[in-house]
mmCIF file of C-alpha atoms and ligand atoms in Angstrom:
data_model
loop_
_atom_site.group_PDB
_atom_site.id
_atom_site.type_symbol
_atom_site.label_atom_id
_atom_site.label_comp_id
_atom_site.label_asym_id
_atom_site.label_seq_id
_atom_site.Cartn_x
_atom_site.Cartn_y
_atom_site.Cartn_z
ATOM 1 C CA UNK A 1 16.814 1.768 26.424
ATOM 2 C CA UNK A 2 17.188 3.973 29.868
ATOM 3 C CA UNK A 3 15.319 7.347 29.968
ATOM 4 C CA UNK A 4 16.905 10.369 30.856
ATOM 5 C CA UNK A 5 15.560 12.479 34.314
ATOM 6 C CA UNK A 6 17.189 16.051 33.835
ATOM 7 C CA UNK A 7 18.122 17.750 37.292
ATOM 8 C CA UNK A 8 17.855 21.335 36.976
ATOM 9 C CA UNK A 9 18.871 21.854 40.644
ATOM 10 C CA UNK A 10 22.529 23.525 39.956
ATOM 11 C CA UNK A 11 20.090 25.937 37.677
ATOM 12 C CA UNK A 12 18.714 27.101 40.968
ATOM 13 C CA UNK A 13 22.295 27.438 42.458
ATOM 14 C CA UNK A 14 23.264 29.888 40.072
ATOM 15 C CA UNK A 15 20.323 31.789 40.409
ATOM 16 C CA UNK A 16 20.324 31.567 44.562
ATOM 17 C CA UNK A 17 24.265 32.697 44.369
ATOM 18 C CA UNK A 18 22.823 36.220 43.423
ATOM 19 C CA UNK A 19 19.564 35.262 45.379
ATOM 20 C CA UNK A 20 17.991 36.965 41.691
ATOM 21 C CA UNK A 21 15.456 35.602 39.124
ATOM 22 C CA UNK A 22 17.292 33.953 36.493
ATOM 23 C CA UNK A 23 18.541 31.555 35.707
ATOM 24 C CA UNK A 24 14.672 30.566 36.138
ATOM 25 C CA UNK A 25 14.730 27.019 36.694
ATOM 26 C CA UNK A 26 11.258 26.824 35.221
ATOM 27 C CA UNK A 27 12.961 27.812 31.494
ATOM 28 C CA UNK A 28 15.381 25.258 31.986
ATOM 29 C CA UNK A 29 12.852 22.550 32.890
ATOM 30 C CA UNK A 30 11.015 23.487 29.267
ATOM 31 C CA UNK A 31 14.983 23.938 27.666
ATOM 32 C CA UNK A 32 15.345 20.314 29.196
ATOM 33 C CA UNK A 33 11.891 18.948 27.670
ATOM 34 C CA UNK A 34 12.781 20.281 24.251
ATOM 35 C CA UNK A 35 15.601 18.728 24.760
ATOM 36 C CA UNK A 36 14.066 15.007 24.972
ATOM 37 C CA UNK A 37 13.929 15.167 28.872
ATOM 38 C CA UNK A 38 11.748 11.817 29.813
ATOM 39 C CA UNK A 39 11.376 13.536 33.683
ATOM 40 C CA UNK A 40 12.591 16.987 35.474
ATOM 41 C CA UNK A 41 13.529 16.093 39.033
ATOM 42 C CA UNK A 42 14.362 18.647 41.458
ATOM 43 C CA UNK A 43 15.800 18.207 45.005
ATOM 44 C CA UNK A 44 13.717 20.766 47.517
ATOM 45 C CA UNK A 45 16.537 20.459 50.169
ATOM 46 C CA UNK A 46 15.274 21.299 53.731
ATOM 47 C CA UNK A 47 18.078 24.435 53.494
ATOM 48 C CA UNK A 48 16.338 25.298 50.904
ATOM 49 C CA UNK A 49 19.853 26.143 49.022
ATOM 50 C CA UNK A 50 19.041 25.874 45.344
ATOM 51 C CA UNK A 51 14.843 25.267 44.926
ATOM 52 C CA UNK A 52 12.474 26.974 46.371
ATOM 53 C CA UNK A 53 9.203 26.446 47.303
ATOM 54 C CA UNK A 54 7.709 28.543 44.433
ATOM 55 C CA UNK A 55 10.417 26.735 41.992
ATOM 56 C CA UNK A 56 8.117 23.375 42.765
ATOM 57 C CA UNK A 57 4.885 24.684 42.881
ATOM 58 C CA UNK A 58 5.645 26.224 39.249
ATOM 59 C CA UNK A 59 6.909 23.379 37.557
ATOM 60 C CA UNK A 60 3.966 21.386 39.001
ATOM 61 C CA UNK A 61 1.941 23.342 36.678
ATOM 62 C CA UNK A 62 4.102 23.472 33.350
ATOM 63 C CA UNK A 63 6.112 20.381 33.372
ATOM 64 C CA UNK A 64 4.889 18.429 30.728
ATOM 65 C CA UNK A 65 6.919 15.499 31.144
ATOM 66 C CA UNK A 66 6.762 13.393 34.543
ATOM 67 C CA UNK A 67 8.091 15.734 37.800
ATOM 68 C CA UNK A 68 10.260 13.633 40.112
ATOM 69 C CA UNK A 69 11.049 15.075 43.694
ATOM 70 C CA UNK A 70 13.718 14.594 45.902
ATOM 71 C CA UNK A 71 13.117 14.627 49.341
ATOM 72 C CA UNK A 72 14.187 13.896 53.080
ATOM 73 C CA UNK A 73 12.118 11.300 54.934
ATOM 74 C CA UNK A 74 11.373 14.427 57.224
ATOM 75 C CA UNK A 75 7.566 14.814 57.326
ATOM 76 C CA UNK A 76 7.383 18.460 56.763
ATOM 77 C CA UNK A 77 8.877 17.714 53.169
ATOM 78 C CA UNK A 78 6.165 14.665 52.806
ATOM 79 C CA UNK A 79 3.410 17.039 53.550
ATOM 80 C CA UNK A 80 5.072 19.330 51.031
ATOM 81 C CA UNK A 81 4.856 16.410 48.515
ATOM 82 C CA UNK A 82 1.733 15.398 49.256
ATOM 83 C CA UNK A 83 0.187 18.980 48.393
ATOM 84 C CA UNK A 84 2.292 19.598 45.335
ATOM 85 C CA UNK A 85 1.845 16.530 44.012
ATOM 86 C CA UNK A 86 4.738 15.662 41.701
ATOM 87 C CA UNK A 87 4.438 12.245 39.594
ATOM 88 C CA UNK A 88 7.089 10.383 41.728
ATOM 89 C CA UNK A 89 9.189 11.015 44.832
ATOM 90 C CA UNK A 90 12.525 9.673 45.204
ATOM 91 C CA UNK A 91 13.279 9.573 49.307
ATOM 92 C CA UNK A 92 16.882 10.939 49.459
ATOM 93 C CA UNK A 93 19.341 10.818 52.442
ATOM 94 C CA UNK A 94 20.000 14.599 53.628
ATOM 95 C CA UNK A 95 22.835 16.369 55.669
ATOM 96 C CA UNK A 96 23.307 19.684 55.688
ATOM 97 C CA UNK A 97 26.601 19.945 55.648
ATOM 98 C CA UNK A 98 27.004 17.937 52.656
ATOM 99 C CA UNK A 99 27.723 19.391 49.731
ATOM 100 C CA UNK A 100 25.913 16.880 47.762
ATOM 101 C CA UNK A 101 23.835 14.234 48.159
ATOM 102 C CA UNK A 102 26.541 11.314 49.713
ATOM 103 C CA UNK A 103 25.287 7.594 49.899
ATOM 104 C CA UNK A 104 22.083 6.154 49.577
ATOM 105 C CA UNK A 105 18.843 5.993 51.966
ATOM 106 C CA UNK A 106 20.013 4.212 53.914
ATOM 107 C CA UNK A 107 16.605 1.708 54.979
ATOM 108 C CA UNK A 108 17.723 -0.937 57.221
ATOM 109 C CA UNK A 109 18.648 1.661 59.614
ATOM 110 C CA UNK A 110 15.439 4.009 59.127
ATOM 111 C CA UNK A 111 12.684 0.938 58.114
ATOM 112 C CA UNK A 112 9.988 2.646 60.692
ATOM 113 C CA UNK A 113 10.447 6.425 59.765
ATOM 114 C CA UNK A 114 10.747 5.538 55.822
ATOM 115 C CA UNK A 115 8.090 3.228 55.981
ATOM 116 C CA UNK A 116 5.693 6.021 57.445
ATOM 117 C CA UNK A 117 6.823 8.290 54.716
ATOM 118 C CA UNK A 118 6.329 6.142 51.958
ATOM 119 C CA UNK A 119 2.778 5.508 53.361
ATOM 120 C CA UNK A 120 1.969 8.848 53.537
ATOM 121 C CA UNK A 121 2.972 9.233 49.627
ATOM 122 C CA UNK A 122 1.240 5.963 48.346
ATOM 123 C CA UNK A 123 -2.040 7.134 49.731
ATOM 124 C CA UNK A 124 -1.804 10.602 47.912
ATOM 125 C CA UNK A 125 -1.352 8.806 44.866
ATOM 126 C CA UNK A 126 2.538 9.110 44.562
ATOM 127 C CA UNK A 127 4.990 6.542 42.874
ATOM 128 C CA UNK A 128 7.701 6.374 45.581
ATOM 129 C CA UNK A 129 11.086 5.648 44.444
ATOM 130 C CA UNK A 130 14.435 5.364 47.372
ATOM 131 C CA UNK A 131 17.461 6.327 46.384
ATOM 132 C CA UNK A 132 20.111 3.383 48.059
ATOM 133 C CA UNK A 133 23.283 1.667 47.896
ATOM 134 C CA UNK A 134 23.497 -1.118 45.260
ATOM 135 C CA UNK A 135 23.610 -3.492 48.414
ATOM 136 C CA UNK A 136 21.661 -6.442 48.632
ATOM 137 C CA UNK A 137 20.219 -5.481 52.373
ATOM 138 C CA UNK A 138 18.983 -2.147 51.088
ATOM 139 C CA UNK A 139 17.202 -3.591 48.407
ATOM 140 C CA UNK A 140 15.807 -6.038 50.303
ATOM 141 C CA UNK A 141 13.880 -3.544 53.051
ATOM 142 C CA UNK A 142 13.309 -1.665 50.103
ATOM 143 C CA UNK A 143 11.001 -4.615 48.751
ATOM 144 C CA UNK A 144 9.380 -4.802 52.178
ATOM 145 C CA UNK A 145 8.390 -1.577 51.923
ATOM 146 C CA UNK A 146 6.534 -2.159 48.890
ATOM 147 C CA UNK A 147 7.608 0.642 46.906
ATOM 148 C CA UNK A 148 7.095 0.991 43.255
ATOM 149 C CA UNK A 149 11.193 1.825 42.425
ATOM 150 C CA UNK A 150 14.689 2.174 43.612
ATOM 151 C CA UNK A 151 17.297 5.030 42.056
ATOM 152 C CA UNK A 152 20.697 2.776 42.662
ATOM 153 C CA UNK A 153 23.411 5.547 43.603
ATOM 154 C CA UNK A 154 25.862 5.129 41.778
ATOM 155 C CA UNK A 155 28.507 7.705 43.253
ATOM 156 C CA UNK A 156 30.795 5.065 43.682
ATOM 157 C CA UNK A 157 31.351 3.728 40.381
ATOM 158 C CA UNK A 158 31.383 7.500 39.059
ATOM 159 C CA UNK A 159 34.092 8.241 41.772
ATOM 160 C CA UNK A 160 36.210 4.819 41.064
ATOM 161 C CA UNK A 161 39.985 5.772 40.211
ATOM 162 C CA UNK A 162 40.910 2.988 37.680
ATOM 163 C CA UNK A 163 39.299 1.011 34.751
ATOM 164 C CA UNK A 164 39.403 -1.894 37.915
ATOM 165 C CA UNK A 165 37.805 -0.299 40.539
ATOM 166 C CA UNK A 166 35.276 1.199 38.048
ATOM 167 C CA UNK A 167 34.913 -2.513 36.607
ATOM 168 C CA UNK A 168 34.084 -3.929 39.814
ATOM 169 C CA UNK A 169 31.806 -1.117 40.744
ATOM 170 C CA UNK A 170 30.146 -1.503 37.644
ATOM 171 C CA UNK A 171 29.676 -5.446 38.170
ATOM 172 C CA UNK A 172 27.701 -4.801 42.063
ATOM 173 C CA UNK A 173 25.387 -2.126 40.509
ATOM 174 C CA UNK A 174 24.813 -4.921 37.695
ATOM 175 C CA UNK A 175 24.166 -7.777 40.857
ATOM 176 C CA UNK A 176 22.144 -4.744 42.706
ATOM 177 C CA UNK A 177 20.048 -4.444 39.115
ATOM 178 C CA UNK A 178 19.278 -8.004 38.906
ATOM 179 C CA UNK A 179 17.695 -8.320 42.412
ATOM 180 C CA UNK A 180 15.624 -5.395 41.653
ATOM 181 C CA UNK A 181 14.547 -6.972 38.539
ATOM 182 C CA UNK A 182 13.539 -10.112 40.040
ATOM 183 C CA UNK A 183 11.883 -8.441 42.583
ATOM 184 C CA UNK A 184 9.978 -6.534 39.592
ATOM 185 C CA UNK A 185 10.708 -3.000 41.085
ATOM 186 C CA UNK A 186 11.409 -0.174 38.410
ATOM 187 C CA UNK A 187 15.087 0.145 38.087
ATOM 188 C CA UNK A 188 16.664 3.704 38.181
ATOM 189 C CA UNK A 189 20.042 4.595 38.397
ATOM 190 C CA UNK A 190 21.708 8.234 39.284
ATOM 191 C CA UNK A 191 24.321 10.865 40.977
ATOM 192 C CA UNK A 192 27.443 11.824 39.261
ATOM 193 C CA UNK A 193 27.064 10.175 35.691
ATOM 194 C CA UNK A 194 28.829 12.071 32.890
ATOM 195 C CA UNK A 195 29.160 11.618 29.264
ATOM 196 C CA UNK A 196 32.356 9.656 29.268
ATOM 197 C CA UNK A 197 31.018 6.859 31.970
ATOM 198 C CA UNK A 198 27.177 7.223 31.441
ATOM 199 C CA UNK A 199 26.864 4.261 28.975
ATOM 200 C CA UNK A 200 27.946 0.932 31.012
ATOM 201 C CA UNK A 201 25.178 2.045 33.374
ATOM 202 C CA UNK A 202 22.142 2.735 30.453
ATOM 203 C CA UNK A 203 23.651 -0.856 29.063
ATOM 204 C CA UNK A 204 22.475 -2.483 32.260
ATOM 205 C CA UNK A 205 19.507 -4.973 31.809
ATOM 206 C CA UNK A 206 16.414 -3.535 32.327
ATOM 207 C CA UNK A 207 17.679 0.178 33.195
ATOM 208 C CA UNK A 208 14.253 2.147 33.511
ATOM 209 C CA UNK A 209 15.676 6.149 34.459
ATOM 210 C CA UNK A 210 18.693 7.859 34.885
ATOM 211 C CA UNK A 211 18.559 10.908 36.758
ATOM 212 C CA UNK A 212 21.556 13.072 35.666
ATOM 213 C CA UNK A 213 22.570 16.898 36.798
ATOM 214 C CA UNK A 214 25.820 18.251 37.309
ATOM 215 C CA UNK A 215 27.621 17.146 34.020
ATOM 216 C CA UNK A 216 24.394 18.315 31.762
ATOM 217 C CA UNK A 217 24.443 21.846 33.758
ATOM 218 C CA UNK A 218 28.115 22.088 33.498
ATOM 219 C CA UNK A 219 27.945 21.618 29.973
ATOM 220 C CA UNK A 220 25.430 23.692 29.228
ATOM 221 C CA UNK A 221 27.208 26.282 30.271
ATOM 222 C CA UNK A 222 30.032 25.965 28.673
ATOM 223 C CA UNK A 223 28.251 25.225 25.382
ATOM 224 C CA UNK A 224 26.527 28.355 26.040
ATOM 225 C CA UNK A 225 29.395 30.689 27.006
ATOM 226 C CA UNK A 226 29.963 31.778 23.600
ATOM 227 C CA UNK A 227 26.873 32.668 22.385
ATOM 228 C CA UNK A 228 26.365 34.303 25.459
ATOM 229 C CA UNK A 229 29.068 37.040 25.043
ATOM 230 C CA UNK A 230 28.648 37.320 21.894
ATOM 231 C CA UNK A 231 25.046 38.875 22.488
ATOM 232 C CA UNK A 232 26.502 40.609 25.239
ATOM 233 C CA UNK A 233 29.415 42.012 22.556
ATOM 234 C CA UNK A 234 26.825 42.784 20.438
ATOM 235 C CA UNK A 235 25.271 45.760 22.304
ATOM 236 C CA UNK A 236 28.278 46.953 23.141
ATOM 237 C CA UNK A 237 29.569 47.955 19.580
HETATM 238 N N1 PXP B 1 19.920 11.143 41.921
HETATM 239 C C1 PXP B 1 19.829 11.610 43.186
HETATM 240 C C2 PXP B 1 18.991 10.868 44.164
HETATM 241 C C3 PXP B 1 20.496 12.791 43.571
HETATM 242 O O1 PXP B 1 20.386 13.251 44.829
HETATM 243 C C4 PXP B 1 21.231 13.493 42.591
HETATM 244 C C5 PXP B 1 21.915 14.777 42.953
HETATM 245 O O2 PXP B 1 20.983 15.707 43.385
HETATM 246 C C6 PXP B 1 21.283 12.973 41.295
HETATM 247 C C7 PXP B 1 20.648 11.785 40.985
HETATM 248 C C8 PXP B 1 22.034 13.671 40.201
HETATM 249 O O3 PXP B 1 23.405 13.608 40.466
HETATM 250 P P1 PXP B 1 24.392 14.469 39.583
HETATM 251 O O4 PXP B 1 24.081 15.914 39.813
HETATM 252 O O5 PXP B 1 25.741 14.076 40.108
HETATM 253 O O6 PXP B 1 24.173 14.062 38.163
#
């Protein structure tokens, strides 16, 4: 059975469009947990568009379940890691013009700079997970680099366009899964699983986390909305 990491970063979105104090990203980590959250990740983007600093530094303290970061390779963000402390780190590409995270780490091309990161992390006492492509040269310099886990992205199979293409997207994460089996890595899997095409990927053998965001946020707040005006109704009458 795959365990569920709960991204609160679009919490911090909504709060940082208003650049206010709710919605507190700290609640919804201890919403999430009630929940059945296995693991609260949060991206700390070096734009510092959705979590802040403080955000981090707060759930470090009252996250009860494991605290996965996402970070760049950068080393500012590995010192940040390496102070804070969260239970794992999941090395993340990062653009900032991207709207999203897009693609995987990608390793080959960066072995020397993501090799010095993950360093850096394993002596503090971090589990380092990267966040690649489910292709079979990422994997492999992933191994090299003796990490404890890889997050496959699975952005493609989310964005395929017919049951075929989502088939055959499906069947390389399920090759990609294997290898990182056999090479007795944790197996993650994330970015832009829903609840309609969330289950092939849990079904996978040996599928340790899924990290999952925008469709839980999304709806949340729709599941929310009417509840929400009706308290709102309320003191109007
Ligand atoms: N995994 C990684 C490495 C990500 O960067 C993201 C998005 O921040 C996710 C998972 C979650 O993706 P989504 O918000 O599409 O569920």
């Amino acid at each position: 059975m795959a365990t569920l990491g709960v991204n609160i970063d679009h919490v911090a979105t909504i709060r940082q469009a208003r650049r206010t104090v709710e919605p507190d990203p700290v609640w919804a980590a201890a919403l999430a947990e009630l929940g059945g959250a296995d693991a609260i990740t949060v991206h700390l983007r070096e734009d510092r568009r959705h979590i802040q600093d403080r955000d981090l530094e707060v759930l470090r303290q009252t996250v009860q379940v494991r605290l996965n970061l996402e970070a760049a390779i950068a080393p500012a963000m590995i010192e940040i890691a390496c102070r804070v402390r969260p239970d794992q780190v999941t090395l993340v590409p990062e653009r900032r013009e991207e709207i999203t995270t897009e693609g995987g780490l990608d390793v080959v091309a960066q072995k020397t700079a993501t090799a010095a990161a993950v360093r850096r992390l394993q002596e503090a006492g971090i589990v380092v997970s990267l966040f690649i492509d489910p292709a079979a040269p990422q994997i492999d310099a992933a191994v090299d680099l003796g990490v404890e886990a890889v997050e496959l992205h699975t952005g493609c199979y989310a964005n395929a366009t017919s049951d075929r293409e989502r088939h055959e997207q499906l069947v390389e994460l399920s090759r990609a899964a294997a290898m990182v089996r056999q090479a007795r890595l944790t197996l993650n899997a994330g970015h832009g699983l829903t609840y309609r095409n969330v289950v092939p990927v849990a079904r996978l053998e040996g599928m340790g986390e899924l990290n999952i965001g925008h469709s839980i946020v999304a709806r949340a707040v729709l599941v929310g909305l009417t509840q929400a005006v009706r308290e709102m109704r309320a003191l109007l009458t």
